[in-house]
Tab-separated table of C-alpha atoms and ligand atoms in Angstrom:
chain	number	residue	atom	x	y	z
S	1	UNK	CA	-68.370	-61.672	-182.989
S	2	UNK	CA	-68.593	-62.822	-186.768
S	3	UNK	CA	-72.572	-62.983	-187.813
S	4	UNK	CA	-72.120	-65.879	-190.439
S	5	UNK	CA	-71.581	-68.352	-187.886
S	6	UNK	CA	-73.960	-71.375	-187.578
S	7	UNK	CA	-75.353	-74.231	-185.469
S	8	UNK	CA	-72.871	-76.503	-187.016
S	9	UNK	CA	-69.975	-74.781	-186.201
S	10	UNK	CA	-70.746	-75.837	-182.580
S	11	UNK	CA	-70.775	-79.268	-183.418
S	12	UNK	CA	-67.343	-81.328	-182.172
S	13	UNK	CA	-65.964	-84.314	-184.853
S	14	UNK	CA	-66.565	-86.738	-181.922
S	15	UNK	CA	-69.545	-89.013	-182.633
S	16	UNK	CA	-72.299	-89.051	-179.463
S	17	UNK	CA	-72.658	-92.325	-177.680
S	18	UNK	CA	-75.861	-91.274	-176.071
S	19	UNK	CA	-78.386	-94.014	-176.951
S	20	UNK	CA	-80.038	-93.149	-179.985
S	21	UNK	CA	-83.536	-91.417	-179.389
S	22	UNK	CA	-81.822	-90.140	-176.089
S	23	UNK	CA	-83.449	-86.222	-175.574
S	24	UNK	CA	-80.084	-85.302	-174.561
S	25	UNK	CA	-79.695	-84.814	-178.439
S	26	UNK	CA	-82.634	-82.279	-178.835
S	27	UNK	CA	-81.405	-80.797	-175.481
S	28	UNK	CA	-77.277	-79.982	-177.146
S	29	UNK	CA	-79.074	-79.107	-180.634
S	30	UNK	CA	-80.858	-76.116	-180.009
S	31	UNK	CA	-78.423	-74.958	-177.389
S	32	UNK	CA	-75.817	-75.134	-180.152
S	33	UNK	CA	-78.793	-73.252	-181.935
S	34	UNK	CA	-79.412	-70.471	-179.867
S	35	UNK	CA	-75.655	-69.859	-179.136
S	36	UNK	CA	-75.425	-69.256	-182.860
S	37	UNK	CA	-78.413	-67.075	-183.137
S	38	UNK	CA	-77.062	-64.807	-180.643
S	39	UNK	CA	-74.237	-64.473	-182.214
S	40	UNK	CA	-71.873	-66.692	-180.014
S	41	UNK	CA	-69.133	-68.622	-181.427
S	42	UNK	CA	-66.892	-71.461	-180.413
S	43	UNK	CA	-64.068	-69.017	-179.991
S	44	UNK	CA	-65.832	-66.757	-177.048
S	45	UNK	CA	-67.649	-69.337	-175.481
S	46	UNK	CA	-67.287	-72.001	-172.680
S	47	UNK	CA	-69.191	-74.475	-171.600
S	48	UNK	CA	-68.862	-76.292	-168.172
S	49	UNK	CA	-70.675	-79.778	-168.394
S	50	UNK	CA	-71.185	-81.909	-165.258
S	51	UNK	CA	-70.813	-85.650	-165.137
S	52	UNK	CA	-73.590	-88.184	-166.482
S	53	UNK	CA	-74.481	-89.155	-169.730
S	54	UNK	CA	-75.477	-85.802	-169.936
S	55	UNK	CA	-72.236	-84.261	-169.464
S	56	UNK	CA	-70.375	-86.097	-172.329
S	57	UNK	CA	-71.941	-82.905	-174.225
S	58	UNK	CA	-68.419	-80.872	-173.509
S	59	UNK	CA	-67.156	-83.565	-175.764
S	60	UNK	CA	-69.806	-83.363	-178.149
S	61	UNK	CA	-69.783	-79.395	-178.811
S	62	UNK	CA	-66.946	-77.826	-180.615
S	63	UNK	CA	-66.257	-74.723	-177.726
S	64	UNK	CA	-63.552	-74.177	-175.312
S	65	UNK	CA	-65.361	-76.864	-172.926
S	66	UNK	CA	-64.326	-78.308	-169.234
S	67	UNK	CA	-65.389	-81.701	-168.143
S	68	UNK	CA	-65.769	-81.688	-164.459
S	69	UNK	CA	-66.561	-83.259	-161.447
S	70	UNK	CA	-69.579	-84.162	-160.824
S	71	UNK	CA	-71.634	-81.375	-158.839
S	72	UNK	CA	-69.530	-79.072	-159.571
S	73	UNK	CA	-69.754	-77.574	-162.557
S	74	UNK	CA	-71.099	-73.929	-161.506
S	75	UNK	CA	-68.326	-72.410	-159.467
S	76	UNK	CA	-66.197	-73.515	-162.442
S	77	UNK	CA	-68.545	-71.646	-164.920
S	78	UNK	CA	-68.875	-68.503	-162.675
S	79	UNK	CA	-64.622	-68.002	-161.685
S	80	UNK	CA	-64.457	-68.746	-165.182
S	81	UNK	CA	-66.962	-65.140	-166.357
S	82	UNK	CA	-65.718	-63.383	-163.344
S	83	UNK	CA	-62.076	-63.619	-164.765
S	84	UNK	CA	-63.478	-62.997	-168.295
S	85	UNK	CA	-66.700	-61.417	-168.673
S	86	UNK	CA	-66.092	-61.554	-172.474
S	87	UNK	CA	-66.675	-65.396	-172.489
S	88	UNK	CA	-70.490	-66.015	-173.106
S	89	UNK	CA	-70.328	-68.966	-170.380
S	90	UNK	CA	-72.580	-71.706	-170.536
S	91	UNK	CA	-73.376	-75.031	-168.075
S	92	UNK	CA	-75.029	-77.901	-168.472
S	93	UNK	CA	-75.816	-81.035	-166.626
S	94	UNK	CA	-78.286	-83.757	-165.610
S	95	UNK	CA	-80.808	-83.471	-162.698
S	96	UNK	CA	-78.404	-85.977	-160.256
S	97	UNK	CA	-75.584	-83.121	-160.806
S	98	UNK	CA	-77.427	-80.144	-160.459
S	99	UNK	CA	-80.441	-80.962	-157.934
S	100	UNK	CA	-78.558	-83.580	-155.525
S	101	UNK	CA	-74.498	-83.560	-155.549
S	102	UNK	CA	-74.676	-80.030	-157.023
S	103	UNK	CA	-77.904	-78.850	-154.938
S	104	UNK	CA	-75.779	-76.305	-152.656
S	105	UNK	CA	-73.933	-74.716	-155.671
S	106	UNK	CA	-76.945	-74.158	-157.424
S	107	UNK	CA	-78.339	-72.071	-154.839
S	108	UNK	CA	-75.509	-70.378	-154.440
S	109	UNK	CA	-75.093	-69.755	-158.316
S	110	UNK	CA	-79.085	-68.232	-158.699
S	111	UNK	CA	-78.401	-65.870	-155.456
S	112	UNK	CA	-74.858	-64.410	-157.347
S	113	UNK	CA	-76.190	-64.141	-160.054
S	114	UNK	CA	-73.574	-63.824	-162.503
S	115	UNK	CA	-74.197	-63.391	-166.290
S	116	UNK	CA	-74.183	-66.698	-167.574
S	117	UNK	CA	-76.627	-69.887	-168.983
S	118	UNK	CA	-77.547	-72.996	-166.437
S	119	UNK	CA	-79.424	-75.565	-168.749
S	120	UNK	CA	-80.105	-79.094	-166.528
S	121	UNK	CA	-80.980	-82.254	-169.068
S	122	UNK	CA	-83.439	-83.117	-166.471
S	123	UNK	CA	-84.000	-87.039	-167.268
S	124	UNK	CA	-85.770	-87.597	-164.207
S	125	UNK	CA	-83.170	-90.596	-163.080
S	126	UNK	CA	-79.258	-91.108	-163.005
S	127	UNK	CA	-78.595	-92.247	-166.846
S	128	UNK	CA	-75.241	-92.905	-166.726
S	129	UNK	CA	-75.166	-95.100	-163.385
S	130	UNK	CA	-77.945	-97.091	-164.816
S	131	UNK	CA	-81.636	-96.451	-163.656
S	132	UNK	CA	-81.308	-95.225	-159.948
S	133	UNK	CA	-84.144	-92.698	-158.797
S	134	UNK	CA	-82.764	-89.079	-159.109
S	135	UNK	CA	-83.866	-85.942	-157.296
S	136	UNK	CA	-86.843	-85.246	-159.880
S	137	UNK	CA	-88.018	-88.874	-160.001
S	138	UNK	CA	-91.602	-89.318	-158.928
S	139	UNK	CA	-92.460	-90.515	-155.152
S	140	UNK	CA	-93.416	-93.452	-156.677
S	141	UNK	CA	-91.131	-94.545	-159.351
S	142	UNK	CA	-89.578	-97.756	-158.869
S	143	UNK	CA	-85.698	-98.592	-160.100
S	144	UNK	CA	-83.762	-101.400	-158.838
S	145	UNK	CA	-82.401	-99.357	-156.223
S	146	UNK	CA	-85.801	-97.579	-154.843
S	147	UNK	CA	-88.256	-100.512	-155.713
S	148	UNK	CA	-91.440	-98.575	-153.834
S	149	UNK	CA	-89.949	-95.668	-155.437
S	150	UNK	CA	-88.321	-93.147	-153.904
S	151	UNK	CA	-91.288	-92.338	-151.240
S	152	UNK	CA	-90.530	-88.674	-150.949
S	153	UNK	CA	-91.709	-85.956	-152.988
S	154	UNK	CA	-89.145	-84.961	-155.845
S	155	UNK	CA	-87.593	-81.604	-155.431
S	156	UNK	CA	-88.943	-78.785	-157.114
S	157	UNK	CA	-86.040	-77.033	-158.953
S	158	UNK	CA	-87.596	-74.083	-160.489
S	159	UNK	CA	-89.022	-73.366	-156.628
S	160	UNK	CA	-85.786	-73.287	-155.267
S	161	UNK	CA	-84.393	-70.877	-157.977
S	162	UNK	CA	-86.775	-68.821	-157.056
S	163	UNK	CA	-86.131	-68.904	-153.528
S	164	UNK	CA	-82.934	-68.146	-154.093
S	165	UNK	CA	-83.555	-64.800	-155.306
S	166	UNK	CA	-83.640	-66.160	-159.472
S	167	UNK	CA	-83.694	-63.392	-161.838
S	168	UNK	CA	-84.573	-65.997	-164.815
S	169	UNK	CA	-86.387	-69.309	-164.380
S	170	UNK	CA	-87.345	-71.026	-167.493
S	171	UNK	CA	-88.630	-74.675	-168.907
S	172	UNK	CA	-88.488	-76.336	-171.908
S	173	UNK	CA	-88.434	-79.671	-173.392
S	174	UNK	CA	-85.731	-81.163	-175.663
S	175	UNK	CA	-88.327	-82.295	-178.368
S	176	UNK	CA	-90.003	-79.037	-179.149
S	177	UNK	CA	-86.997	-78.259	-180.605
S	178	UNK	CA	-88.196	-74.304	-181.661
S	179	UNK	CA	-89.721	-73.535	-178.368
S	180	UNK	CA	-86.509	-74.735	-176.851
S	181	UNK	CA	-84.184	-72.679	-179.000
S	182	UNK	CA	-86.615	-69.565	-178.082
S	183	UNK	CA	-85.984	-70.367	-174.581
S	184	UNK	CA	-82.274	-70.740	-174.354
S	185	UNK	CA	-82.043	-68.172	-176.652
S	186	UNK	CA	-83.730	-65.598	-174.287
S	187	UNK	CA	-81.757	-66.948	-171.369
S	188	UNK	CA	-78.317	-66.259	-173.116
S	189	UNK	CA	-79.885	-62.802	-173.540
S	190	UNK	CA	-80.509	-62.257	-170.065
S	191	UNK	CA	-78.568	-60.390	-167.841
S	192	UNK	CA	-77.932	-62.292	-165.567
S	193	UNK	CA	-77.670	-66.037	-164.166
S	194	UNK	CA	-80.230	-67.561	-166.279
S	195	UNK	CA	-81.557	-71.331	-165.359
S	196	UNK	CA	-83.614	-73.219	-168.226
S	197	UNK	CA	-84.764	-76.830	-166.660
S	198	UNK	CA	-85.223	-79.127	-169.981
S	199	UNK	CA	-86.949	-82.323	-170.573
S	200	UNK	CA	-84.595	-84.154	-171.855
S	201	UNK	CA	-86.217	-87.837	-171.883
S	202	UNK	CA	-84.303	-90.929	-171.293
S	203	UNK	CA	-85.642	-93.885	-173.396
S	204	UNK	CA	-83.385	-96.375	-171.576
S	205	UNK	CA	-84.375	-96.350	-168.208
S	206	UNK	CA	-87.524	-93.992	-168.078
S	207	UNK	CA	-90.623	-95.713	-169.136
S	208	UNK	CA	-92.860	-92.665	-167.106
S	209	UNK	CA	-91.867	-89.395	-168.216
S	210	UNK	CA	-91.524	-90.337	-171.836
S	211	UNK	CA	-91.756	-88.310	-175.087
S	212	UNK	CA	-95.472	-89.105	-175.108
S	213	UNK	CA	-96.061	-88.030	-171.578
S	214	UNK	CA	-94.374	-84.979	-172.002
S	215	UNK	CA	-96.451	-84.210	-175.667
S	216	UNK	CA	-99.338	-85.223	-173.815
S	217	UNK	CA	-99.118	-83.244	-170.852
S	218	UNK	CA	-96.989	-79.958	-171.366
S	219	UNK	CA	-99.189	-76.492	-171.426
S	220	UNK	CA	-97.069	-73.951	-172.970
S	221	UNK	CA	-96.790	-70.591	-171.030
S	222	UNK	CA	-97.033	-68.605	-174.004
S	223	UNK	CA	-100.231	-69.657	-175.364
S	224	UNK	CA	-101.289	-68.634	-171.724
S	225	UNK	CA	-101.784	-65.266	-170.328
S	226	UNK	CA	-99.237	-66.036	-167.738
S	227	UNK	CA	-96.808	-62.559	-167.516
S	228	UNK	CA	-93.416	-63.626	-166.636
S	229	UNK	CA	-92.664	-60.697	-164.630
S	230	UNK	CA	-95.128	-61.299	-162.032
S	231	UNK	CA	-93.890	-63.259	-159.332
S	232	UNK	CA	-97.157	-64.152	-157.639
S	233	UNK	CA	-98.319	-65.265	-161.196
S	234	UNK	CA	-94.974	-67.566	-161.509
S	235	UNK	CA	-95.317	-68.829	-157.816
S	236	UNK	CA	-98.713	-70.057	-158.925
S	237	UNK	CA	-97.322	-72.195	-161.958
S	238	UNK	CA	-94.331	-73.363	-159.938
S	239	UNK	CA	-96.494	-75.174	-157.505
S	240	UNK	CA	-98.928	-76.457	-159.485
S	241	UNK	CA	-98.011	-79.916	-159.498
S	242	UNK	CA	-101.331	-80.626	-161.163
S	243	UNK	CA	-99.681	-79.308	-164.420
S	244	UNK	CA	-96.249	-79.781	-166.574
S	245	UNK	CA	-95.408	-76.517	-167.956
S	246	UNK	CA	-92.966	-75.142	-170.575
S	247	UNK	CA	-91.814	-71.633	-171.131
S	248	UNK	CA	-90.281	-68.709	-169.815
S	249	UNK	CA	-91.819	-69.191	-165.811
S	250	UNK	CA	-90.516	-65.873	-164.297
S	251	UNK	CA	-88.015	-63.113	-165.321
S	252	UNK	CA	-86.610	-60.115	-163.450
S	253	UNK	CA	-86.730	-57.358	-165.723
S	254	UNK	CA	-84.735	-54.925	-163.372
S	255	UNK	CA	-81.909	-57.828	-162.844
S	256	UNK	CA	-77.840	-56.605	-162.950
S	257	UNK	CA	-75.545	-59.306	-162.878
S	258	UNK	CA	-73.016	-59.509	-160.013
S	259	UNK	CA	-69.975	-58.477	-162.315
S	260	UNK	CA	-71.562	-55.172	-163.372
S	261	UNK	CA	-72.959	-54.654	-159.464
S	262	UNK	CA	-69.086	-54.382	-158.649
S	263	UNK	CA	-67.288	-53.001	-161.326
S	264	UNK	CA	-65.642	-56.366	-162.621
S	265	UNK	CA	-65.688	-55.768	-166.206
S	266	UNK	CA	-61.554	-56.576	-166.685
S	267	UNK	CA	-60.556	-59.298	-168.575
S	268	UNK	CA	-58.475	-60.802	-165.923
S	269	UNK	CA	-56.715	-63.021	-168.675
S	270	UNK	CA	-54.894	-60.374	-170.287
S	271	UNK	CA	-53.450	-59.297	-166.402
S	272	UNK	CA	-49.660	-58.431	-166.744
S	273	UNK	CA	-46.969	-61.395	-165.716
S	274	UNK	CA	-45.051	-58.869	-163.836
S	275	UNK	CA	-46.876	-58.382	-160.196
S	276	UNK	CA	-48.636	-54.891	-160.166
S	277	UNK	CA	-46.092	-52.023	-158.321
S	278	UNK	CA	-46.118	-52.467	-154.632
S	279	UNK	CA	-47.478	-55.524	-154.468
S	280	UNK	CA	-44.297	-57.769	-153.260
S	281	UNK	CA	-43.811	-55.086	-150.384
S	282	UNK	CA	-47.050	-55.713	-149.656
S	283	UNK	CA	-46.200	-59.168	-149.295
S	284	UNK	CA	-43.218	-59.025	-147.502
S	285	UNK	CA	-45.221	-57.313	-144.873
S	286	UNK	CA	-46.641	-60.689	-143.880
S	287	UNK	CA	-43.446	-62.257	-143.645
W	1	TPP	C1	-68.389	-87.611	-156.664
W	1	TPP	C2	-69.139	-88.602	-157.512
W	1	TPP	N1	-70.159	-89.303	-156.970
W	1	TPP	C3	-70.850	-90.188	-157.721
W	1	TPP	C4	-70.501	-90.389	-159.026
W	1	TPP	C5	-71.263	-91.430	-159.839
W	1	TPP	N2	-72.160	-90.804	-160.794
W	1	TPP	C6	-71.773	-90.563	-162.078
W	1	TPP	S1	-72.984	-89.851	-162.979
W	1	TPP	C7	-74.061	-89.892	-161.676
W	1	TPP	C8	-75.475	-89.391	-161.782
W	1	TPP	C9	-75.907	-89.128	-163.158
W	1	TPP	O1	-77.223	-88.644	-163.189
W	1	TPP	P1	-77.566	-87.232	-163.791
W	1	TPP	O2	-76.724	-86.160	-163.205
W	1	TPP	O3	-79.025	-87.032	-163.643
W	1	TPP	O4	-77.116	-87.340	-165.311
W	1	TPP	P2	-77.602	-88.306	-166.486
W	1	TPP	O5	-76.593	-89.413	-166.550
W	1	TPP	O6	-78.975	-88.777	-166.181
W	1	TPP	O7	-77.542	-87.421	-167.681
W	1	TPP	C10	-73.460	-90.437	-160.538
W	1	TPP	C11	-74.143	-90.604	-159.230
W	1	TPP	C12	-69.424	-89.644	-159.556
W	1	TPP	N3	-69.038	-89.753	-160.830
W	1	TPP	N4	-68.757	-88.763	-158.775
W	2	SF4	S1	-78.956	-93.995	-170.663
W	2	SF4	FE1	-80.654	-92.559	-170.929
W	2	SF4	S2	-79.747	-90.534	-170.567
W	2	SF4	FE2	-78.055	-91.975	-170.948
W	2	SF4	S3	-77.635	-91.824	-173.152
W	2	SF4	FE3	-79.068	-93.519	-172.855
W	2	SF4	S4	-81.105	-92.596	-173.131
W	2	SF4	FE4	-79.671	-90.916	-172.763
């Protein structure tokens, strides 16, 4: 991996349409950032976006990128390091693709726990559709859809990573842009299936959780004496709905990703074209 390479590099020559002021710019910055300061560069990495406004960001980074369908970004991501663990994968999406239409792969992804980066744009509402309520909108945020709100609780993401068995549960917030490089910077590190949730505001159709409300309200774990590797210390801050926090939440320090747990360390891509010996007797076997 070549050392000289930086931020820019990441960057695609297609121009954003995000609305300007749109935290999904923060959000793709530092992620370009921290790829670069870990030595990454757009020829071994991929990046799986979902759909939403926040997926047009396979467009917007200059990687070996897939576009998907919305939900389903993850099992893409994972095949993709399972056939080559040299790829530093990464996957990103808004809260609507990762918490309601992708809520079962999610799970799923945390418990593998394959060595790659989930980073959610969480918006708190469906940006591309237009305003509707998503799964981290408040009870009582009202949309033309929902216009009591949503009346039930949102769901709590970093909870159900952890649930899941999450070896790396983090938070950040799109406009703190160093703190959010440090963040996705020590998720790429991790070994393992890392999940950063980051405020990503959307000035278009969310006029509650707003810059301001996040500046106002966010306590940063690391001006705390909160210890990452204590689970009853990160259970604590992951229901405290009193609070909004940023930082690294929990982290498993003994944590081997699934492709070292069973020996799948082959590049699968450089596989001969001729069918390994014995393998069409094998098959005619079934005939
Ligand atoms: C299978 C499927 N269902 C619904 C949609 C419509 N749709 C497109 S984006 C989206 C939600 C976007 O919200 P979010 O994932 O939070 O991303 P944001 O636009 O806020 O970044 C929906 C419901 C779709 N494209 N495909
Ligand atoms: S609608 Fe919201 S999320 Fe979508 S680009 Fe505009 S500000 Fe960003």
């Amino acid at each position: 991996m070549s050392s000289d390479v930086r931020f820019t590099d990441f960057k695609s020559d297609k121009q954003p349409t995000w609305c300007p002021g749109c935290g999904d710019f923060g959000t793709m910055n530092g992620m370009m950032k921290a790829l670069a300061e870990t030595g990454n560069n757009p020829d071994n990495t991929f990046l799986v976006a979902g759909i939403g406004c926040s997926g047009k960001i396979g467009t917007y980074m200059h990687a070996y990128a897939l576009h998907g369908v919305h939900g389903r970004a993850l099992p893409v991501g994972i095949g993709a390091k399972l056939a080559n663990p040299n790829l530093e994968v990464m996957v990103a999406g808004g809260d609507g693709d990762g918490f309601s239409i992708g809520a079962g792969h999610f799970v799923h992804a945390v418990r593998r726990n394959v060595d790659m980066t989930y980073v959610v744009m969480d918006n708190r509402i469906y940006g591309l559709t237009k305003g509707q309520a998503s799964p981290t909108s408040r009870e009582d945020f009202e949309t033309s859809t929902t216009p009591d709100g949503p009346m039930q609780a949102p769901v709590n993401p970093h909870a159900l990573a952890l649930a899941a068995g999450g070896t790396f549960i983090a938070q950040s917030f799109s406009s703190d842009a160093m703190r959010h490089v440090e963040i996705i910077k020590e998720a790429i590190e991790h070994p393992g299936f890392a999940f950063v949730n980051c405020y990503s505001p959307c000035v278009t159709f969310n006029d509650v959780d707003t810059y301001d409300y996040f500046r106002d309200s966010l306590v940063d774990l690391k001006e705390t004496d909160h210890d990452p590797t204590d689970k009853d210390a990160a259970k604590d801050v992951i229901f405290d709905t009193e609070k909004e926090y940023q930082g690294v939440i929990y982290k498993n320090e003994a944590s081997v990703p699934f492709e070292d747990r069973w020996g799948i360390s082959e590049d699968m891509s450089k596989i001969e074209s001729k069918p390994p010996e014995g393998a069409m007797d094998l098959v005619r076997e079934f005939y």
